[in-house]
PDB file of C-alpha atoms in Angstrom:
ATOM      1  CA  UNK A1070    -134.882-273.178  40.664  1.00  0.00           C
ATOM      2  CA  UNK A1071    -132.621-270.179  41.494  1.00  0.00           C
ATOM      3  CA  UNK A1072    -129.570-272.144  40.400  1.00  0.00           C
ATOM      4  CA  UNK A1073    -131.289-272.921  37.104  1.00  0.00           C
ATOM      5  CA  UNK A1074    -132.080-269.223  36.580  1.00  0.00           C
ATOM      6  CA  UNK A1075    -128.472-268.256  37.258  1.00  0.00           C
ATOM      7  CA  UNK A1076    -127.281-270.866  34.756  1.00  0.00           C
ATOM      8  CA  UNK A1077    -129.692-269.477  32.150  1.00  0.00           C
ATOM      9  CA  UNK A1078    -128.500-265.901  32.741  1.00  0.00           C
ATOM     10  CA  UNK A1079    -124.911-267.152  32.477  1.00  0.00           C
ATOM     11  CA  UNK A1080    -125.463-268.841  29.121  1.00  0.00           C
ATOM     12  CA  UNK A1081    -127.788-266.212  27.632  1.00  0.00           C
ATOM     13  CA  UNK A1082    -125.789-263.163  28.707  1.00  0.00           C
ATOM     14  CA  UNK A1083    -124.587-260.911  25.853  1.00  0.00           C
ATOM     15  CA  UNK A1084    -121.262-260.726  27.696  1.00  0.00           C
ATOM     16  CA  UNK A1085    -118.699-263.509  27.603  1.00  0.00           C
ATOM     17  CA  UNK A1086    -117.893-265.086  30.989  1.00  0.00           C
ATOM     18  CA  UNK A1087    -114.692-267.066  31.465  1.00  0.00           C
ATOM     19  CA  UNK A1088    -113.179-268.794  34.489  1.00  0.00           C
ATOM     20  CA  UNK A1089    -109.435-269.378  34.228  1.00  0.00           C
ATOM     21  CA  UNK A1090    -107.441-271.662  36.516  1.00  0.00           C
ATOM     22  CA  UNK A1091    -104.249-270.574  38.238  1.00  0.00           C
ATOM     23  CA  UNK A1092    -102.224-272.384  35.574  1.00  0.00           C
ATOM     24  CA  UNK A1093    -104.049-270.226  32.984  1.00  0.00           C
ATOM     25  CA  UNK A1094    -106.114-273.063  31.529  1.00  0.00           C
ATOM     26  CA  UNK A1095    -109.756-272.247  30.858  1.00  0.00           C
ATOM     27  CA  UNK A1096    -112.070-273.914  33.361  1.00  0.00           C
ATOM     28  CA  UNK A1097    -115.435-272.574  32.162  1.00  0.00           C
ATOM     29  CA  UNK A1098    -116.741-270.357  29.376  1.00  0.00           C
ATOM     30  CA  UNK A1099    -120.300-269.427  28.498  1.00  0.00           C
ATOM     31  CA  UNK A1100    -121.831-269.575  25.038  1.00  0.00           C
ATOM     32  CA  UNK A1101    -121.229-265.882  24.305  1.00  0.00           C
ATOM     33  CA  UNK A1102    -117.555-266.191  25.228  1.00  0.00           C
ATOM     34  CA  UNK A1103    -117.192-269.173  22.913  1.00  0.00           C
ATOM     35  CA  UNK A1104    -118.888-267.263  20.091  1.00  0.00           C
ATOM     36  CA  UNK A1105    -116.490-264.339  20.556  1.00  0.00           C
ATOM     37  CA  UNK A1106    -113.590-266.776  20.068  1.00  0.00           C
ATOM     38  CA  UNK A1107    -115.530-268.542  17.283  1.00  0.00           C
ATOM     39  CA  UNK A1108    -114.906-271.927  18.850  1.00  0.00           C
ATOM     40  CA  UNK A1109    -117.084-274.485  20.608  1.00  0.00           C
ATOM     41  CA  UNK A1110    -117.056-274.615  24.397  1.00  0.00           C
ATOM     42  CA  UNK A1111    -115.571-278.126  24.249  1.00  0.00           C
ATOM     43  CA  UNK A1112    -112.671-276.857  22.112  1.00  0.00           C
ATOM     44  CA  UNK A1113    -111.913-274.113  24.628  1.00  0.00           C
ATOM     45  CA  UNK A1114    -112.319-275.707  28.079  1.00  0.00           C
ATOM     46  CA  UNK A1115    -109.091-277.195  29.417  1.00  0.00           C
ATOM     47  CA  UNK A1116    -106.918-275.245  26.986  1.00  0.00           C
ATOM     48  CA  UNK A1117    -104.489-272.489  28.081  1.00  0.00           C
ATOM     49  CA  UNK A1118    -106.070-269.110  27.427  1.00  0.00           C
ATOM     50  CA  UNK A1119    -102.878-267.962  25.690  1.00  0.00           C
ATOM     51  CA  UNK A1120    -103.611-270.524  22.948  1.00  0.00           C
ATOM     52  CA  UNK A1121    -106.353-268.207  21.684  1.00  0.00           C
ATOM     53  CA  UNK A1122    -104.584-264.898  22.262  1.00  0.00           C
ATOM     54  CA  UNK A1123    -102.659-263.132  19.535  1.00  0.00           C
ATOM     55  CA  UNK A1124     -98.926-263.295  20.185  1.00  0.00           C
ATOM     56  CA  UNK A1125     -98.600-259.524  20.586  1.00  0.00           C
ATOM     57  CA  UNK A1126    -101.294-259.549  23.313  1.00  0.00           C
ATOM     58  CA  UNK A1127     -99.856-262.382  25.414  1.00  0.00           C
ATOM     59  CA  UNK A1128     -97.872-260.060  27.667  1.00  0.00           C
ATOM     60  CA  UNK A1129    -101.027-257.985  28.272  1.00  0.00           C
ATOM     61  CA  UNK A1130    -103.032-260.925  29.661  1.00  0.00           C
ATOM     62  CA  UNK A1131    -100.019-262.035  31.743  1.00  0.00           C
ATOM     63  CA  UNK A1132     -99.786-258.533  33.210  1.00  0.00           C
ATOM     64  CA  UNK A1133    -103.545-258.573  33.898  1.00  0.00           C
ATOM     65  CA  UNK A1134    -103.241-261.815  35.914  1.00  0.00           C
ATOM     66  CA  UNK A1135    -100.278-260.358  37.838  1.00  0.00           C
ATOM     67  CA  UNK A1136    -102.222-257.197  38.716  1.00  0.00           C
ATOM     68  CA  UNK A1137    -105.262-259.179  39.839  1.00  0.00           C
ATOM     69  CA  UNK A1138    -103.150-261.363  42.152  1.00  0.00           C
ATOM     70  CA  UNK A1139    -101.294-258.392  43.603  1.00  0.00           C
ATOM     71  CA  UNK A1140    -104.170-255.957  44.054  1.00  0.00           C
ATOM     72  CA  UNK A1141    -107.105-258.331  44.656  1.00  0.00           C
ATOM     73  CA  UNK A1142    -109.422-255.925  42.836  1.00  0.00           C
ATOM     74  CA  UNK A1143    -111.069-255.516  39.442  1.00  0.00           C
ATOM     75  CA  UNK A1144    -108.625-254.959  36.601  1.00  0.00           C
ATOM     76  CA  UNK A1145    -109.172-254.500  32.888  1.00  0.00           C
ATOM     77  CA  UNK A1146    -107.379-254.542  29.565  1.00  0.00           C
ATOM     78  CA  UNK A1147    -107.937-254.782  25.830  1.00  0.00           C
ATOM     79  CA  UNK A1148    -106.420-257.666  23.892  1.00  0.00           C
ATOM     80  CA  UNK A1149    -106.719-259.390  20.536  1.00  0.00           C
ATOM     81  CA  UNK A1150    -107.829-263.006  20.186  1.00  0.00           C
ATOM     82  CA  UNK A1151    -107.147-265.276  17.230  1.00  0.00           C
ATOM     83  CA  UNK A1152    -110.635-266.124  15.994  1.00  0.00           C
ATOM     84  CA  UNK A1153    -109.716-267.870  12.765  1.00  0.00           C
ATOM     85  CA  UNK A1154    -106.898-268.447  10.304  1.00  0.00           C
ATOM     86  CA  UNK A1155    -106.295-264.736   9.819  1.00  0.00           C
ATOM     87  CA  UNK A1156    -109.060-263.027  11.812  1.00  0.00           C
ATOM     88  CA  UNK A1157    -108.396-261.067  14.974  1.00  0.00           C
ATOM     89  CA  UNK A1158    -111.093-260.064  17.462  1.00  0.00           C
ATOM     90  CA  UNK A1159    -110.515-257.071  19.747  1.00  0.00           C
ATOM     91  CA  UNK A1160    -111.897-257.780  23.213  1.00  0.00           C
ATOM     92  CA  UNK A1161    -112.289-255.679  26.350  1.00  0.00           C
ATOM     93  CA  UNK A1162    -111.700-257.764  29.477  1.00  0.00           C
ATOM     94  CA  UNK A1163    -112.645-257.078  33.088  1.00  0.00           C
ATOM     95  CA  UNK A1164    -111.391-259.518  35.676  1.00  0.00           C
ATOM     96  CA  UNK A1165    -111.093-260.363  39.365  1.00  0.00           C
ATOM     97  CA  UNK A1166    -109.212-263.098  41.178  1.00  0.00           C
ATOM     98  CA  UNK A1167    -110.619-265.663  43.608  1.00  0.00           C
ATOM     99  CA  UNK A1168    -108.083-267.043  46.055  1.00  0.00           C
ATOM    100  CA  UNK A1169    -108.486-270.519  47.589  1.00  0.00           C
ATOM    101  CA  UNK A1170    -106.492-271.849  50.508  1.00  0.00           C
ATOM    102  CA  UNK A1171    -103.082-273.226  49.644  1.00  0.00           C
ATOM    103  CA  UNK A1172     -99.642-271.960  48.759  1.00  0.00           C
ATOM    104  CA  UNK A1173     -99.230-272.883  45.110  1.00  0.00           C
ATOM    105  CA  UNK A1174    -100.145-270.801  42.064  1.00  0.00           C
ATOM    106  CA  UNK A1175    -103.124-273.007  41.258  1.00  0.00           C
ATOM    107  CA  UNK A1176    -104.972-271.753  44.326  1.00  0.00           C
ATOM    108  CA  UNK A1177    -106.040-268.801  42.145  1.00  0.00           C
ATOM    109  CA  UNK A1178    -108.996-268.616  39.785  1.00  0.00           C
ATOM    110  CA  UNK A1179    -109.563-265.667  37.486  1.00  0.00           C
ATOM    111  CA  UNK A1180    -113.118-264.603  36.686  1.00  0.00           C
ATOM    112  CA  UNK A1181    -113.176-262.684  33.417  1.00  0.00           C
ATOM    113  CA  UNK A1182    -115.856-260.892  31.393  1.00  0.00           C
ATOM    114  CA  UNK A1183    -115.286-260.369  27.676  1.00  0.00           C
ATOM    115  CA  UNK A1184    -116.893-257.782  25.393  1.00  0.00           C
ATOM    116  CA  UNK A1185    -116.305-257.810  21.643  1.00  0.00           C
ATOM    117  CA  UNK A1186    -115.166-254.281  20.719  1.00  0.00           C
ATOM    118  CA  UNK A1187    -114.349-254.974  17.069  1.00  0.00           C
ATOM    119  CA  UNK A1188    -117.403-253.004  15.936  1.00  0.00           C
ATOM    120  CA  UNK A1189    -116.503-250.061  18.197  1.00  0.00           C
ATOM    121  CA  UNK A1190    -112.940-250.056  16.888  1.00  0.00           C
ATOM    122  CA  UNK A1191    -114.173-250.201  13.284  1.00  0.00           C
ATOM    123  CA  UNK A1192    -116.459-247.200  13.900  1.00  0.00           C
ATOM    124  CA  UNK A1193    -113.597-245.281  15.536  1.00  0.00           C
ATOM    125  CA  UNK A1194    -111.320-246.065  12.599  1.00  0.00           C
ATOM    126  CA  UNK A1195    -113.970-244.887  10.117  1.00  0.00           C
ATOM    127  CA  UNK A1196    -114.407-241.678  12.122  1.00  0.00           C
ATOM    128  CA  UNK A1197    -110.652-241.145  12.184  1.00  0.00           C
ATOM    129  CA  UNK A1198    -110.419-241.551   8.410  1.00  0.00           C
ATOM    130  CA  UNK A1199    -113.419-239.273   7.874  1.00  0.00           C
ATOM    131  CA  UNK A1200    -111.923-236.610  10.151  1.00  0.00           C
ATOM    132  CA  UNK A1201    -108.598-236.898   8.334  1.00  0.00           C
ATOM    133  CA  UNK A1202    -110.318-236.547   4.948  1.00  0.00           C
ATOM    134  CA  UNK A1203    -112.250-233.444   6.007  1.00  0.00           C
ATOM    135  CA  UNK A1204    -109.166-231.999   7.661  1.00  0.00           C
ATOM    136  CA  UNK A1205    -107.267-232.346   4.375  1.00  0.00           C
ATOM    137  CA  UNK A1206    -110.132-230.685   2.528  1.00  0.00           C
ATOM    138  CA  UNK A1207    -110.533-227.765   4.928  1.00  0.00           C
ATOM    139  CA  UNK A1208    -106.785-227.183   5.160  1.00  0.00           C
ATOM    140  CA  UNK A1209    -106.198-227.166   1.417  1.00  0.00           C
ATOM    141  CA  UNK A1210    -109.201-225.471  -0.215  1.00  0.00           C
ATOM    142  CA  UNK A1211    -108.907-221.763  -0.943  1.00  0.00           C
ATOM    143  CA  UNK A1212    -112.373-220.974   0.383  1.00  0.00           C
ATOM    144  CA  UNK A1213    -112.642-220.502   4.127  1.00  0.00           C
ATOM    145  CA  UNK A1214    -115.019-222.496   6.318  1.00  0.00           C
ATOM    146  CA  UNK A1215    -116.080-220.861   9.567  1.00  0.00           C
ATOM    147  CA  UNK A1216    -118.420-221.500  12.477  1.00  0.00           C
ATOM    148  CA  UNK A1217    -119.792-218.558  14.429  1.00  0.00           C
ATOM    149  CA  UNK A1218    -121.607-219.360  17.671  1.00  0.00           C
ATOM    150  CA  UNK A1219    -124.415-216.812  17.789  1.00  0.00           C
ATOM    151  CA  UNK A1220    -125.422-217.743  21.322  1.00  0.00           C
ATOM    152  CA  UNK A1221    -121.952-217.080  22.714  1.00  0.00           C
ATOM    153  CA  UNK A1222    -121.100-214.457  20.072  1.00  0.00           C
ATOM    154  CA  UNK A1223    -117.738-215.942  19.141  1.00  0.00           C
ATOM    155  CA  UNK A1224    -116.012-217.702  16.263  1.00  0.00           C
ATOM    156  CA  UNK A1225    -115.475-221.317  17.313  1.00  0.00           C
ATOM    157  CA  UNK A1226    -113.843-222.600  14.126  1.00  0.00           C
ATOM    158  CA  UNK A1227    -112.141-221.214  11.045  1.00  0.00           C
ATOM    159  CA  UNK A1228    -110.171-223.220   8.491  1.00  0.00           C
ATOM    160  CA  UNK A1229    -106.417-222.502   8.118  1.00  0.00           C
ATOM    161  CA  UNK A1230    -106.925-221.184   4.575  1.00  0.00           C
ATOM    162  CA  UNK A1231    -108.129-217.904   6.136  1.00  0.00           C
ATOM    163  CA  UNK A1232    -104.472-216.839   6.015  1.00  0.00           C
ATOM    164  CA  UNK A1233    -104.638-216.678   2.206  1.00  0.00           C
ATOM    165  CA  UNK A1234    -107.859-214.694   2.416  1.00  0.00           C
ATOM    166  CA  UNK A1235    -106.743-211.724   4.497  1.00  0.00           C
ATOM    167  CA  UNK A1236    -103.376-212.505   6.075  1.00  0.00           C
ATOM    168  CA  UNK A1237    -104.760-213.482   9.483  1.00  0.00           C
ATOM    169  CA  UNK A1238    -104.127-216.977  10.766  1.00  0.00           C
ATOM    170  CA  UNK A1239    -106.816-219.084  12.407  1.00  0.00           C
ATOM    171  CA  UNK A1240    -105.623-218.225  15.928  1.00  0.00           C
ATOM    172  CA  UNK A1241    -105.925-214.502  15.202  1.00  0.00           C
ATOM    173  CA  UNK A1242    -109.559-214.973  14.213  1.00  0.00           C
ATOM    174  CA  UNK A1243    -110.451-217.283  17.116  1.00  0.00           C
ATOM    175  CA  UNK A1244    -108.871-214.976  19.693  1.00  0.00           C
ATOM    176  CA  UNK A1245    -110.131-211.725  18.166  1.00  0.00           C
ATOM    177  CA  UNK A1246    -113.464-210.016  17.585  1.00  0.00           C
ATOM    178  CA  UNK A1247    -115.443-209.571  14.372  1.00  0.00           C
ATOM    179  CA  UNK A1248    -114.714-205.835  14.572  1.00  0.00           C
ATOM    180  CA  UNK A1249    -110.988-206.616  14.222  1.00  0.00           C
ATOM    181  CA  UNK A1250    -111.265-207.814  10.619  1.00  0.00           C
ATOM    182  CA  UNK A1251    -114.687-206.801   9.251  1.00  0.00           C
ATOM    183  CA  UNK A1252    -115.366-203.159   8.388  1.00  0.00           C
ATOM    184  CA  UNK A1253    -117.969-201.460  10.593  1.00  0.00           C
ATOM    185  CA  UNK A1254    -120.431-200.803   7.767  1.00  0.00           C
ATOM    186  CA  UNK A1255    -120.223-204.404   6.535  1.00  0.00           C
ATOM    187  CA  UNK A1256    -120.579-205.739  10.077  1.00  0.00           C
ATOM    188  CA  UNK A1257    -123.748-203.701  10.657  1.00  0.00           C
ATOM    189  CA  UNK A1258    -125.213-204.965   7.372  1.00  0.00           C
ATOM    190  CA  UNK A1259    -124.266-208.539   8.256  1.00  0.00           C
ATOM    191  CA  UNK A1260    -125.895-208.291  11.686  1.00  0.00           C
ATOM    192  CA  UNK A1261    -129.086-206.871  10.197  1.00  0.00           C
ATOM    193  CA  UNK A1262    -129.183-209.614   7.574  1.00  0.00           C
ATOM    194  CA  UNK A1263    -128.469-212.307  10.180  1.00  0.00           C
ATOM    195  CA  UNK A1264    -131.360-211.058  12.304  1.00  0.00           C
ATOM    196  CA  UNK A1265    -133.829-211.580   9.431  1.00  0.00           C
ATOM    197  CA  UNK A1266    -132.310-214.918   8.473  1.00  0.00           C
ATOM    198  CA  UNK A1267    -132.530-216.148  12.043  1.00  0.00           C
ATOM    199  CA  UNK A1268    -136.203-215.289  12.254  1.00  0.00           C
ATOM    200  CA  UNK A1269    -136.817-217.430   9.200  1.00  0.00           C
ATOM    201  CA  UNK A1270    -134.614-220.266  10.496  1.00  0.00           C
ATOM    202  CA  UNK A1271    -136.285-220.339  13.924  1.00  0.00           C
ATOM    203  CA  UNK A1272    -139.697-220.635  12.267  1.00  0.00           C
ATOM    204  CA  UNK A1273    -138.527-223.458   9.998  1.00  0.00           C
ATOM    205  CA  UNK A1274    -135.394-225.028  11.541  1.00  0.00           C
ATOM    206  CA  UNK A1275    -135.631-228.181   9.408  1.00  0.00           C
ATOM    207  CA  UNK A1276    -135.492-226.240   6.149  1.00  0.00           C
ATOM    208  CA  UNK A1277    -131.961-225.828   4.742  1.00  0.00           C
ATOM    209  CA  UNK A1278    -132.101-222.122   3.988  1.00  0.00           C
ATOM    210  CA  UNK A1279    -128.927-220.731   2.434  1.00  0.00           C
ATOM    211  CA  UNK A1280    -128.010-217.036   2.594  1.00  0.00           C
ATOM    212  CA  UNK A1281    -125.448-214.862   0.835  1.00  0.00           C
ATOM    213  CA  UNK A1282    -123.818-211.575   1.857  1.00  0.00           C
ATOM    214  CA  UNK A1283    -121.019-209.438   0.482  1.00  0.00           C
ATOM    215  CA  UNK A1284    -118.758-207.943   3.115  1.00  0.00           C
ATOM    216  CA  UNK A1285    -115.512-206.023   3.277  1.00  0.00           C
ATOM    217  CA  UNK A1286    -112.666-207.317   5.401  1.00  0.00           C
ATOM    218  CA  UNK A1287    -109.560-205.480   6.478  1.00  0.00           C
ATOM    219  CA  UNK A1288    -106.507-207.597   5.729  1.00  0.00           C
ATOM    220  CA  UNK A1289    -103.626-207.823   8.147  1.00  0.00           C
ATOM    221  CA  UNK A1290    -101.534-205.655   5.831  1.00  0.00           C
ATOM    222  CA  UNK A1291    -104.288-203.015   5.674  1.00  0.00           C
ATOM    223  CA  UNK A1292    -105.656-204.169   2.302  1.00  0.00           C
ATOM    224  CA  UNK A1293    -109.424-203.983   1.796  1.00  0.00           C
ATOM    225  CA  UNK A1294    -110.717-207.406   0.769  1.00  0.00           C
ATOM    226  CA  UNK A1295    -114.166-208.061  -0.668  1.00  0.00           C
ATOM    227  CA  UNK A1296    -115.639-211.357   0.514  1.00  0.00           C
ATOM    228  CA  UNK A1297    -118.763-213.298  -0.302  1.00  0.00           C
ATOM    229  CA  UNK A1298    -120.215-215.140   2.697  1.00  0.00           C
ATOM    230  CA  UNK A1299    -122.551-218.044   2.044  1.00  0.00           C
ATOM    231  CA  UNK A1300    -124.144-219.220   5.280  1.00  0.00           C
ATOM    232  CA  UNK A1301    -126.585-221.601   6.899  1.00  0.00           C
ATOM    233  CA  UNK A1302    -127.860-221.811  10.456  1.00  0.00           C
ATOM    234  CA  UNK A1303    -128.164-224.749  12.805  1.00  0.00           C
ATOM    235  CA  UNK A1304    -128.445-225.797  16.451  1.00  0.00           C
ATOM    236  CA  UNK A1305    -125.355-227.541  17.791  1.00  0.00           C
ATOM    237  CA  UNK A1306    -125.260-230.413  20.301  1.00  0.00           C
ATOM    238  CA  UNK A1307    -125.670-227.917  23.188  1.00  0.00           C
ATOM    239  CA  UNK A1308    -128.732-226.420  21.463  1.00  0.00           C
ATOM    240  CA  UNK A1309    -126.812-223.212  20.719  1.00  0.00           C
ATOM    241  CA  UNK A1310    -127.366-221.291  17.499  1.00  0.00           C
ATOM    242  CA  UNK A1311    -124.515-221.442  15.008  1.00  0.00           C
ATOM    243  CA  UNK A1312    -123.862-219.889  11.628  1.00  0.00           C
ATOM    244  CA  UNK A1313    -121.856-222.117   9.286  1.00  0.00           C
ATOM    245  CA  UNK A1314    -120.179-219.958   6.665  1.00  0.00           C
ATOM    246  CA  UNK A1315    -118.072-220.329   3.523  1.00  0.00           C
ATOM    247  CA  UNK A1316    -116.044-217.265   2.536  1.00  0.00           C
ATOM    248  CA  UNK A1317    -114.172-216.507  -0.666  1.00  0.00           C
ATOM    249  CA  UNK A1318    -112.548-213.448  -2.207  1.00  0.00           C
ATOM    250  CA  UNK A1319    -114.501-211.543  -4.828  1.00  0.00           C
ATOM    251  CA  UNK A1320    -112.124-208.610  -5.405  1.00  0.00           C
ATOM    252  CA  UNK A1321    -111.931-209.287  -9.139  1.00  0.00           C
ATOM    253  CA  UNK A1322    -115.680-209.515  -9.491  1.00  0.00           C
ATOM    254  CA  UNK A1323    -116.181-206.219  -7.621  1.00  0.00           C
ATOM    255  CA  UNK A1324    -113.624-204.513  -9.895  1.00  0.00           C
ATOM    256  CA  UNK A1325    -115.520-205.680 -12.976  1.00  0.00           C
ATOM    257  CA  UNK A1326    -118.806-204.477 -11.497  1.00  0.00           C
ATOM    258  CA  UNK A1327    -117.334-201.038 -10.916  1.00  0.00           C
TER     259      UNK A1327
END
């Protein structure tokens, strides 16, 4: 009965299990492993494992077998399998070696587990492209995007375009204090406004309230710069309060008003 249970776990496991002989032919593979390779178990068993591995990954599996024989401990790698005419499947492999008595290479058996990581890699690639897209946007728009951590009382992000706003670069802002580039009167008004906005946000954190303030900034060259700050509040992953702001120059508008 126990043997039957183990066989059921083996076949029903969401992880692919493969036993490879010392000559690198596949001795056993469970149903999940066969599905990862998109072949039947009969097509796979008795065939060299390198038959199914993409040419550029062959040296990786060879190195894995070498490490397992030398170290006699669990080793891992990521390789690509040929799963069709033009389809590649990225797989994470963990493996250990079993050594039988004898002096030839075939005394070894390699026990491998296989996890399909195609989906993970696709998600990572999408995230990379999304990050690249937003990086291009934030680095090239004239408006400035900033994140002020109200719990820690520090600016944690400011887009590079801040240089065109007041002559400071992003590092100046991140390493400085608000008092260094916002006039005292404007800073006091901003703090008073933020206090009221926070009270509203804390009462209704799921409501996307948007706030607007006009402030004066002191440019690096001593120029007084009028800015409009449009902001929203949120809790970050650490449950800290943050103010997400968009800043743009309104010098021309203030001149017309006066």
